[in-house]
Short mmCIF file of C-alpha atoms and ligand atoms in Angstrom, two decimals:
data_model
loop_
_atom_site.label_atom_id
_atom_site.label_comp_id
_atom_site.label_asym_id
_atom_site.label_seq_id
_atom_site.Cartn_x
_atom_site.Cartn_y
_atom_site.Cartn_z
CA UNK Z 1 -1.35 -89.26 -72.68
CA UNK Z 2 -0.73 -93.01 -73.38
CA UNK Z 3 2.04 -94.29 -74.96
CA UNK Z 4 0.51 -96.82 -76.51
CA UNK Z 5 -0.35 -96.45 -80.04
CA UNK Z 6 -3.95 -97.29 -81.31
CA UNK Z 7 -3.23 -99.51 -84.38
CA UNK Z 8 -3.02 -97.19 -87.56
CA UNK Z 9 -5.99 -98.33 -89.77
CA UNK Z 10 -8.95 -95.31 -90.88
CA UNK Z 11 -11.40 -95.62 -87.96
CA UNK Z 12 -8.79 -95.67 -85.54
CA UNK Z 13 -7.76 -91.94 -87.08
CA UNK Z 14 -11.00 -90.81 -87.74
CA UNK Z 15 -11.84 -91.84 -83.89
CA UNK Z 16 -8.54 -89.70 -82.95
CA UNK Z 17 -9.77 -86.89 -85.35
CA UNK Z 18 -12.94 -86.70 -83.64
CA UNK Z 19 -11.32 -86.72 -79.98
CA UNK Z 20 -8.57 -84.26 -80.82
CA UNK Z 21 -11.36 -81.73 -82.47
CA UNK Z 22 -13.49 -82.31 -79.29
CA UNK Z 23 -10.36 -81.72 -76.91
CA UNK Z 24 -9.89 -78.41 -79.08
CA UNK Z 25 -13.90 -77.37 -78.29
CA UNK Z 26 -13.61 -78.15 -74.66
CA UNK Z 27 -10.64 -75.97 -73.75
CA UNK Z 28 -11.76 -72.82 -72.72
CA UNK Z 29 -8.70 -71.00 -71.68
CA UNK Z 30 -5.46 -70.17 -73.46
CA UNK Z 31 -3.42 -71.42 -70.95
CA UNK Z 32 -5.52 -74.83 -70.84
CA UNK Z 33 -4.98 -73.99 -74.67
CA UNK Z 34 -1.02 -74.56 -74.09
CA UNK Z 35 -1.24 -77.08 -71.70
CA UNK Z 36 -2.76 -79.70 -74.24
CA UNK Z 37 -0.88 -78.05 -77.34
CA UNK Z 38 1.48 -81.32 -77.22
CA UNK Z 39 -0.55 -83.91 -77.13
CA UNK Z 40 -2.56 -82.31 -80.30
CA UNK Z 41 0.47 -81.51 -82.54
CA UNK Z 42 3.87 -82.21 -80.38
CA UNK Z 43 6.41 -84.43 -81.21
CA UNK Z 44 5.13 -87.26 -79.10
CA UNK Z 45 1.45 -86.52 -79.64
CA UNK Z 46 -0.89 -89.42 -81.07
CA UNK Z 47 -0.98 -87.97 -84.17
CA UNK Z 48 2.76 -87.67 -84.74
CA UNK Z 49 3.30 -91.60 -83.63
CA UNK Z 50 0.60 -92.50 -86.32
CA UNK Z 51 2.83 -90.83 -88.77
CA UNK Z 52 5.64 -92.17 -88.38
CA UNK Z 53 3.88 -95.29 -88.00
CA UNK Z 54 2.86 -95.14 -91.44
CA UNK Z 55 6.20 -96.67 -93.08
CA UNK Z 56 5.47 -100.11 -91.66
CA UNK Z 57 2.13 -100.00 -93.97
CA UNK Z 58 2.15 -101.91 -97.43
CA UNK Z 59 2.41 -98.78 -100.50
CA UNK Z 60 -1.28 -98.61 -101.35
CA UNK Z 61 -2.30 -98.52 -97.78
CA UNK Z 62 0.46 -96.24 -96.72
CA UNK Z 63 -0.24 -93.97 -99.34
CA UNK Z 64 -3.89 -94.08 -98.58
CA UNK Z 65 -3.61 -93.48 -94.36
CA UNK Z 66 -1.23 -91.00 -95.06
CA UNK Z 67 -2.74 -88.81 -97.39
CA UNK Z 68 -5.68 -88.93 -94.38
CA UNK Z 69 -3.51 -88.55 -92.00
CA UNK Z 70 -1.96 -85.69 -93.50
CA UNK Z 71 -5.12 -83.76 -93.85
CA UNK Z 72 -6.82 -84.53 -90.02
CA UNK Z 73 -2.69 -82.86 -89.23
CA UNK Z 74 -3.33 -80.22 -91.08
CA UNK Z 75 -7.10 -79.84 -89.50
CA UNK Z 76 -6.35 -79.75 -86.04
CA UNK Z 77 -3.87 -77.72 -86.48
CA UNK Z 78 -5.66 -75.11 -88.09
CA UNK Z 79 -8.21 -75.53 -85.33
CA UNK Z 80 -5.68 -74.90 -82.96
CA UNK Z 81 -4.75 -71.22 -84.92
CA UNK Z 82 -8.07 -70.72 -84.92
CA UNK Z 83 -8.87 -71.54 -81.19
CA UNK Z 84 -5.86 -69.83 -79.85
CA UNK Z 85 -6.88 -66.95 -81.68
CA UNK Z 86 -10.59 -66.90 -80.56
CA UNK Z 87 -9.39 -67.21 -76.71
CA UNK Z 88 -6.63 -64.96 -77.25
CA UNK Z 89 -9.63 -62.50 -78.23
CA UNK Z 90 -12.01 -63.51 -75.72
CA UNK Z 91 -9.11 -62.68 -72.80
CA UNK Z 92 -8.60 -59.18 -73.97
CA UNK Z 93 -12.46 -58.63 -73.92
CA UNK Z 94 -12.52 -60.03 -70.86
CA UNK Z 95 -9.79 -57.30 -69.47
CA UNK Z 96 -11.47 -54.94 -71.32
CA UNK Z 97 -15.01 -54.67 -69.78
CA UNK Z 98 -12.86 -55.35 -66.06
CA UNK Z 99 -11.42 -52.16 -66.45
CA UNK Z 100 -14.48 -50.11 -68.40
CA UNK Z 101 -14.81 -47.27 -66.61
CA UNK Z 102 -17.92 -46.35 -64.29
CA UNK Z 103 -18.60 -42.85 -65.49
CA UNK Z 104 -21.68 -43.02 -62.88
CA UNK Z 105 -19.44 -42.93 -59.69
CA UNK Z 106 -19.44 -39.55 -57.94
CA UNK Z 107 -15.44 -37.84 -58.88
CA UNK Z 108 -13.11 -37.90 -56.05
CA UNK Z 109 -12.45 -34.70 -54.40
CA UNK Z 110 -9.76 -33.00 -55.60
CA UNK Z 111 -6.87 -31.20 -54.08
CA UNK Z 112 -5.96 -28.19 -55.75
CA UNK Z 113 -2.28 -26.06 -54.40
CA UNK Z 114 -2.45 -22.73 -54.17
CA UNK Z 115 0.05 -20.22 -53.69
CA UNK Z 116 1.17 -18.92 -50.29
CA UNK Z 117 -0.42 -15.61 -49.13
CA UNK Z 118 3.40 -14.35 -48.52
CA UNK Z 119 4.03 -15.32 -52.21
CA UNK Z 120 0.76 -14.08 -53.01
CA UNK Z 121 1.29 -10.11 -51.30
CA UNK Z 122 5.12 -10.21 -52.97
CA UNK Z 123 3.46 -10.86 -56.32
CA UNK Z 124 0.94 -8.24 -56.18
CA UNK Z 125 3.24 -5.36 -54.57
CA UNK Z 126 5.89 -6.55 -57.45
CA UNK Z 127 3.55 -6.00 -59.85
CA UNK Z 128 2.22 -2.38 -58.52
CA UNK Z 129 6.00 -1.51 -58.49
CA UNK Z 130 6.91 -3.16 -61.97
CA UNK Z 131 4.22 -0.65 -63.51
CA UNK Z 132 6.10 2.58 -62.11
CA UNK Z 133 9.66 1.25 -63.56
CA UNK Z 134 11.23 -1.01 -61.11
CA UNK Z 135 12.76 -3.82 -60.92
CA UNK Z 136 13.82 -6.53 -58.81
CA UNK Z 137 17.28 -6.69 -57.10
CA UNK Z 138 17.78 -9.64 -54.71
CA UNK Z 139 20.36 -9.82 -51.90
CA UNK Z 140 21.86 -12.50 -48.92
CA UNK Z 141 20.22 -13.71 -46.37
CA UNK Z 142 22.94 -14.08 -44.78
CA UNK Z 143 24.69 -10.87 -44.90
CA UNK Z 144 27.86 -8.58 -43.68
CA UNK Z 145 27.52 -6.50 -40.56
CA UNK Z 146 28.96 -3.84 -42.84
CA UNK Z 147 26.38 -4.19 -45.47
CA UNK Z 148 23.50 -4.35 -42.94
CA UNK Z 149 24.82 -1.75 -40.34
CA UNK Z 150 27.78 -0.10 -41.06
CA UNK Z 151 27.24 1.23 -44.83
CA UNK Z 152 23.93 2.07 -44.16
CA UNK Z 153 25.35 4.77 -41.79
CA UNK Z 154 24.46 2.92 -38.45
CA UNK Z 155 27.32 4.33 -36.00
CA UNK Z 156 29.64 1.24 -34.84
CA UNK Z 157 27.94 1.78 -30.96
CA UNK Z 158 24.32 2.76 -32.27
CA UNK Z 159 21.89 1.31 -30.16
CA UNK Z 160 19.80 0.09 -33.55
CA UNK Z 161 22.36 -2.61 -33.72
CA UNK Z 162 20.84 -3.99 -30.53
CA UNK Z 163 17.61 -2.58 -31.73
CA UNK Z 164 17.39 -5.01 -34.39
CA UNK Z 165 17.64 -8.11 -32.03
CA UNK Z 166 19.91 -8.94 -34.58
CA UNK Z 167 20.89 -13.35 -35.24
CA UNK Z 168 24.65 -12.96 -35.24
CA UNK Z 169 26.78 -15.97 -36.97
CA UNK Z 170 30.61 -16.83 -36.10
CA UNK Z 171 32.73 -14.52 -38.01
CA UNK Z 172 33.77 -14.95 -41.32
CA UNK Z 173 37.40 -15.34 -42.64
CA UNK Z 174 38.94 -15.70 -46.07
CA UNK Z 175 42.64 -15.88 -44.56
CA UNK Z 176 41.69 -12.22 -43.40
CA UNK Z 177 38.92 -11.25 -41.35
CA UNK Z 178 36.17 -10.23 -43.08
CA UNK Z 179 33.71 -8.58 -40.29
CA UNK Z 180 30.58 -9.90 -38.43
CA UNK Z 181 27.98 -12.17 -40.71
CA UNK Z 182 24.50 -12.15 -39.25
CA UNK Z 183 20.98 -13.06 -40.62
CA UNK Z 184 19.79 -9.51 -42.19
CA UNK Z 185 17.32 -7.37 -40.14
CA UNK Z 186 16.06 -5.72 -42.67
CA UNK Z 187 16.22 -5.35 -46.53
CA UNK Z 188 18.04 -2.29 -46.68
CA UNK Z 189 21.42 -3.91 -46.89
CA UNK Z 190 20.20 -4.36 -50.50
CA UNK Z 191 19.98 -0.69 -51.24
CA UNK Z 192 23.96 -0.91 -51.35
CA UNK Z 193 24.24 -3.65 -53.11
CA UNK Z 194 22.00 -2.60 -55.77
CA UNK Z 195 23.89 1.12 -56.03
CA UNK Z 196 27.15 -0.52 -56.10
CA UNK Z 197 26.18 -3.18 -58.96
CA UNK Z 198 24.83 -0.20 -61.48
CA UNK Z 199 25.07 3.32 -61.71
CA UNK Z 200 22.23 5.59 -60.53
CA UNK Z 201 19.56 6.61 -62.43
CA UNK Z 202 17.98 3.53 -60.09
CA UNK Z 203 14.75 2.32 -60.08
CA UNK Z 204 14.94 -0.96 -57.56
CA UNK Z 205 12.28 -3.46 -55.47
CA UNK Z 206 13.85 -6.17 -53.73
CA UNK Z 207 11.52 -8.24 -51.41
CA UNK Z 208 12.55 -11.20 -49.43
CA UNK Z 209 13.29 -12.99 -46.03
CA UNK Z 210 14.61 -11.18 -42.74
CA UNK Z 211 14.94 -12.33 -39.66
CA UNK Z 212 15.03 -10.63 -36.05
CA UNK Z 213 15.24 -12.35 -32.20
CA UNK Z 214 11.33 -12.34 -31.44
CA UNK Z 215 8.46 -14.11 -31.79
CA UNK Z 216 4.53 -13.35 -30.46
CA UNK Z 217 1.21 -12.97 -32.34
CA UNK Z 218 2.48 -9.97 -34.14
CA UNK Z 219 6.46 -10.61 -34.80
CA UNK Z 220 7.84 -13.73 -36.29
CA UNK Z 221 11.92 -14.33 -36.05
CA UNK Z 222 11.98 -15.30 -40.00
CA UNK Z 223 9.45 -12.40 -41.99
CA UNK Z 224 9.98 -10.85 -45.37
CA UNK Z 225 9.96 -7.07 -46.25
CA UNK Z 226 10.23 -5.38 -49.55
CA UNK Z 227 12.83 -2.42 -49.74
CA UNK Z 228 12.33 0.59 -52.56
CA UNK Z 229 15.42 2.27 -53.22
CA UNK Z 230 15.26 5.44 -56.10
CA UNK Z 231 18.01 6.66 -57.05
CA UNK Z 232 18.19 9.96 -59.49
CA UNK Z 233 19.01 13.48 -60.22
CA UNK Z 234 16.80 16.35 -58.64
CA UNK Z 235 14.66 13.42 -56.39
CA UNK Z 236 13.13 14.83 -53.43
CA UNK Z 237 10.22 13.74 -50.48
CA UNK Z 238 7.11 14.25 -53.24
CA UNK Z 239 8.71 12.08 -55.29
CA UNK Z 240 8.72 9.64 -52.38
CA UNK Z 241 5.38 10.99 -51.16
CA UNK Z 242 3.63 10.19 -54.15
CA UNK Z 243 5.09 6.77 -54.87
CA UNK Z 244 4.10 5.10 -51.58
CA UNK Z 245 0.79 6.79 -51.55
CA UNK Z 246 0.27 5.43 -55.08
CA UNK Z 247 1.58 2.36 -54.01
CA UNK Z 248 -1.16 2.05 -50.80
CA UNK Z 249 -3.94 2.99 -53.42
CA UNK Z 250 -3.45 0.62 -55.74
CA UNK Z 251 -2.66 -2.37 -53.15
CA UNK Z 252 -5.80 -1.92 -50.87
CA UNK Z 253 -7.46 -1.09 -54.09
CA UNK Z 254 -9.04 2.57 -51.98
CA UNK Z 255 -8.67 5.51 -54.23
CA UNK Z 256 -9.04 8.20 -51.87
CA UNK Z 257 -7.11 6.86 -48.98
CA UNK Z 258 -6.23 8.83 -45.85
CA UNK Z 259 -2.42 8.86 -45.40
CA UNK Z 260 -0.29 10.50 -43.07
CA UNK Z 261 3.45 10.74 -42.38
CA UNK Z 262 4.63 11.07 -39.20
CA UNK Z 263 8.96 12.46 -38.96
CA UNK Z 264 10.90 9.22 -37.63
CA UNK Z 265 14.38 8.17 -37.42
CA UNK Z 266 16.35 5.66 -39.42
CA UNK Z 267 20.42 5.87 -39.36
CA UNK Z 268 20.42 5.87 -43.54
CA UNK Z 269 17.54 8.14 -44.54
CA UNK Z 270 17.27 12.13 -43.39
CA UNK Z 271 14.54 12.99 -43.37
CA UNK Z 272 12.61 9.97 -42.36
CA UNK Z 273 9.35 9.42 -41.99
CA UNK Z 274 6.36 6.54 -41.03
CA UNK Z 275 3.61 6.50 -43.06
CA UNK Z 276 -0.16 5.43 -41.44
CA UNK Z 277 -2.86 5.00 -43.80
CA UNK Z 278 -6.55 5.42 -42.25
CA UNK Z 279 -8.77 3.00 -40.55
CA UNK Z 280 -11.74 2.33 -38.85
CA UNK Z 281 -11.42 -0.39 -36.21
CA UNK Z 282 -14.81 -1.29 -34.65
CA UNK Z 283 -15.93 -4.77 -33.26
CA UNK Z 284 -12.34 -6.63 -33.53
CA UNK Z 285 -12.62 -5.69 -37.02
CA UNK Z 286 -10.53 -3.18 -39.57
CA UNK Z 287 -11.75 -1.84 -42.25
CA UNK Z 288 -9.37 -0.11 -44.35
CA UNK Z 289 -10.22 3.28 -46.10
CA UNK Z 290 -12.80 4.85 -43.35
CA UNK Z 291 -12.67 5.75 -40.10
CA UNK Z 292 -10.54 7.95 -38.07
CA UNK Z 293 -7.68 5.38 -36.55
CA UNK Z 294 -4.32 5.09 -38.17
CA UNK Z 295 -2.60 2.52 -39.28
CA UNK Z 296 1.19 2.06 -39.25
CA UNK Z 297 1.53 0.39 -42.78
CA UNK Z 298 5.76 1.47 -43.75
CA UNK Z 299 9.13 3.45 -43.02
CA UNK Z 300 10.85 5.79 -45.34
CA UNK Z 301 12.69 8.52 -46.10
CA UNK Z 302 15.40 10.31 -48.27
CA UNK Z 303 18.50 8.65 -48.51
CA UNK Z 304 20.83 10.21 -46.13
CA UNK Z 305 24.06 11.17 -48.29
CA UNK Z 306 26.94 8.67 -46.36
CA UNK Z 307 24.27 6.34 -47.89
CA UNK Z 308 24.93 7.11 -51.19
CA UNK Z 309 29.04 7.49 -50.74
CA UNK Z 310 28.93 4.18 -49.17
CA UNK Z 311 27.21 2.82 -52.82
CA UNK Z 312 29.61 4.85 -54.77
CA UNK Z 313 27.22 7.73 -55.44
CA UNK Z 314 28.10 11.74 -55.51
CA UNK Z 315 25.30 12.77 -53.18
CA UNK Z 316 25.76 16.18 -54.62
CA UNK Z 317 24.81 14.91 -58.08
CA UNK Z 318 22.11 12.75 -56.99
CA UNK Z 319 19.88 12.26 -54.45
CA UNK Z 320 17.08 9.43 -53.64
CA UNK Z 321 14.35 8.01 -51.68
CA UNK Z 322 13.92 4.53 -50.07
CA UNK Z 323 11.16 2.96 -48.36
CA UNK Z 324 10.78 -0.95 -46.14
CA UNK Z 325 7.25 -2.08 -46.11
CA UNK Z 326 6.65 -5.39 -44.17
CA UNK Z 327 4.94 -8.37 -46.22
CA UNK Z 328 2.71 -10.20 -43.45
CA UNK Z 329 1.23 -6.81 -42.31
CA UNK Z 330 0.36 -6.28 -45.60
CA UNK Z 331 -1.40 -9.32 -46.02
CA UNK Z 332 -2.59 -9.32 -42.77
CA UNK Z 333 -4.41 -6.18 -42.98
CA UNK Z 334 -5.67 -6.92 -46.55
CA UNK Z 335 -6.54 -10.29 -45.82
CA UNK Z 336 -8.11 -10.26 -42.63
CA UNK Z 337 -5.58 -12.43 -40.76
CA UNK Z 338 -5.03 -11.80 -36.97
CA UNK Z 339 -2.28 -13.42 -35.82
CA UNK Z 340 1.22 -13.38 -37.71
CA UNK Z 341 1.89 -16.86 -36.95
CA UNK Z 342 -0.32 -18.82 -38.95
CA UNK Z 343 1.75 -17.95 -42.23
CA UNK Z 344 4.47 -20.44 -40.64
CA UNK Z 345 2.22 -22.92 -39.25
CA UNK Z 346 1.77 -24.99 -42.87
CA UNK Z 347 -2.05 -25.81 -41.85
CA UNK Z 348 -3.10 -26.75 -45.26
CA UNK Z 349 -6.44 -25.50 -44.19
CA UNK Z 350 -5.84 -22.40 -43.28
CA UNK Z 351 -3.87 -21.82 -46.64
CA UNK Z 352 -6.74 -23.36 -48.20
CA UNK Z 353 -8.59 -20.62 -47.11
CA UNK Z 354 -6.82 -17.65 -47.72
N1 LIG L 401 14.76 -0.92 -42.97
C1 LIG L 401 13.75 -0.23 -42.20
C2 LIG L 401 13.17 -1.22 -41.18
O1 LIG L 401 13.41 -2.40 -41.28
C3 LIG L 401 12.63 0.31 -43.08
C4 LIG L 401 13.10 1.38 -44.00
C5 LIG L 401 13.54 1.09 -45.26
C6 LIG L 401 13.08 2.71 -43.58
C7 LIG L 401 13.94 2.11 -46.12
C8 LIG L 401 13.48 3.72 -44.43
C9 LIG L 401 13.89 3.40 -45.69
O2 LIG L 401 12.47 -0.83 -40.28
#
């Protein structure tokens, strides 16, 4: 912009009129907009010097130029308004259509979680167990020697204890010595824990991690069982009998299934007993439900009466049954899944496809 002033007489303002409204057509961007916004209306635009300008004029002409002068003001800067609002417009249409949306492109594959088959098998045997009255107790994982040995009526030199392969941690003290901490073997230790917290009649599931010293295509050192524990008055084996069988039934979803219990020993149930359901194995495959093969699917028993003393419990009032089922063989056998490892291996595809 020039200072120089064009000398204040009506062509030389209706020749500024006529350049300012052309400037105003030109621009075609609001920030172009801004850029010449000063020289159209600021305080040092042509237009502005004119006005002041207009006090050196003689009365008539002064009032004459100015009431001209006045209006062509008022002009541009209503064109201005109007401009800034028509660009302001045309940006947002412009960002608009950028970011319409191509509903013709083919959708992105998408990745959908799905729930562990060890979450999966817990669910469903909760659920089978939830209909016949129990409910879920939860215990350590890491646990007392006491709770998972001693009060479950393992002798203090049994050779179970070394049976179990068992994780053993440092000690524990609270000033006093509080006995051996280890990762629990099994979920048993839970059985106490339960009969100590309520008084029988009991009705309890507890599933969750264990952990032994060995790993190969069929044992894992971390795994998860789920421990039964029944506790009430006149309870004896067809109780238990019937419960697992039940259990089996409903889980593989066979109604008549074979089942047989072989006599086995565990230090805190007398009797005990293994249960094998029936199979047919032909081709590297198992098909559960036919066949003449067994299948080794839990262990069981009554619970042998120290048992119950140790949980506070009159075995002479009350007696009960308990059974340990093991998660992965569960969902191995129901799901078709050879080797034990591959529920630890996080290989999204493999989960993906179970
Ligand atoms: N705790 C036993 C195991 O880990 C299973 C079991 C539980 C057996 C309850 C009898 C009763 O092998």
């Amino acid at each position: 912009m020039s200072d120089i002033s064009p000398p204040l007489t009506l062509t030389s303002i209706q020749v500024l009129h006529q350049q300012l409204l052309q400037q105003l057509e030109q621009v075609s961007s609001l920030a172009d907009l801004e850029k010449i916004r000063p020289d159209l209306t600021g305080k040092k635009s042509p237009l502005t010097n004119m006005l002041k300008m207009l006090g050196q004029l003689p009365p008539d002409a002064r009032k004459e130029l100015g009431g001209f002068l006045n209006k062509v003001r008022e002009e541009v800067a209503a064109k201005l308004e109007e401009r800034f609002t028509s660009l302001q417009q045309q940006a947002l249409d412009q960002k608009l259509m950028q970011e319409k949306q191509d509903v013709t492109l083919p959708p992105r594959p998408e990745t959908v979680g799905k729930i562990h088959p060890i979450t999966q098998v817990i669910e469903e045997v909760t659920q089978i167990f939830a209909k016949m009255g129990f409910e879920l107790a939860e215990g350590p994982d890491i646990e007392r020697e006491y709770y998972n040995f001693t009060a479950l009526n393992f002798a203090e030199d049994h050779p179970a204890r070394q049976m179990h392969d068992t994780f053993y941690l440092p000690p524990a003290h609270n000033g006093k010595e509080l006995g051996g901490v280890l990762l629990r073997t099994h979920t048993s230790p839970v059985q106490i824990h339960a009969m100590r917290q309520s008084a029988p009649p009991l009705r309890v599931l507890a599933p969750g991690r264990t952990y032994r010293c060995d790993s190969d295509a069929t044992h894992s050192p971390m795994f998860h069982q789920v421990e039964g524990l029944v506790v009430d008055k006149k309870i004896h084996m067809g109780h238990l009998k019937a419960c697992v069988i039940d259990f089996c039934q409903s889980f593989f979803g066979v109604r008549h299934l074979k089942v047989r219990f072989r006599p086995s020993y565990f230090p805190f149930t007398e009797p005990s007993a293994e249960m094998d359901i029936g199979c047919l194995r032909r081709d590297g495959k198992l098909k559960i439900g036919e066949g003449d093969d067994w299948l080794e699917i839990l262990g069981c028993g009554m619970v042998h009466p120290n048992v119950l003393k140790m949980g506070g419990i009159n075995p002479e009032e009350y007696q009960g049954f308990a059974f340990g089922i093991g998660i992965e063989r569960l969902g191995m056998l129901k799901y078709g899944i050879p080797d034990l490892r591959a529920f630890y291996d996080s290989d999204a595809r493999w989960l993906q496809h179970y």
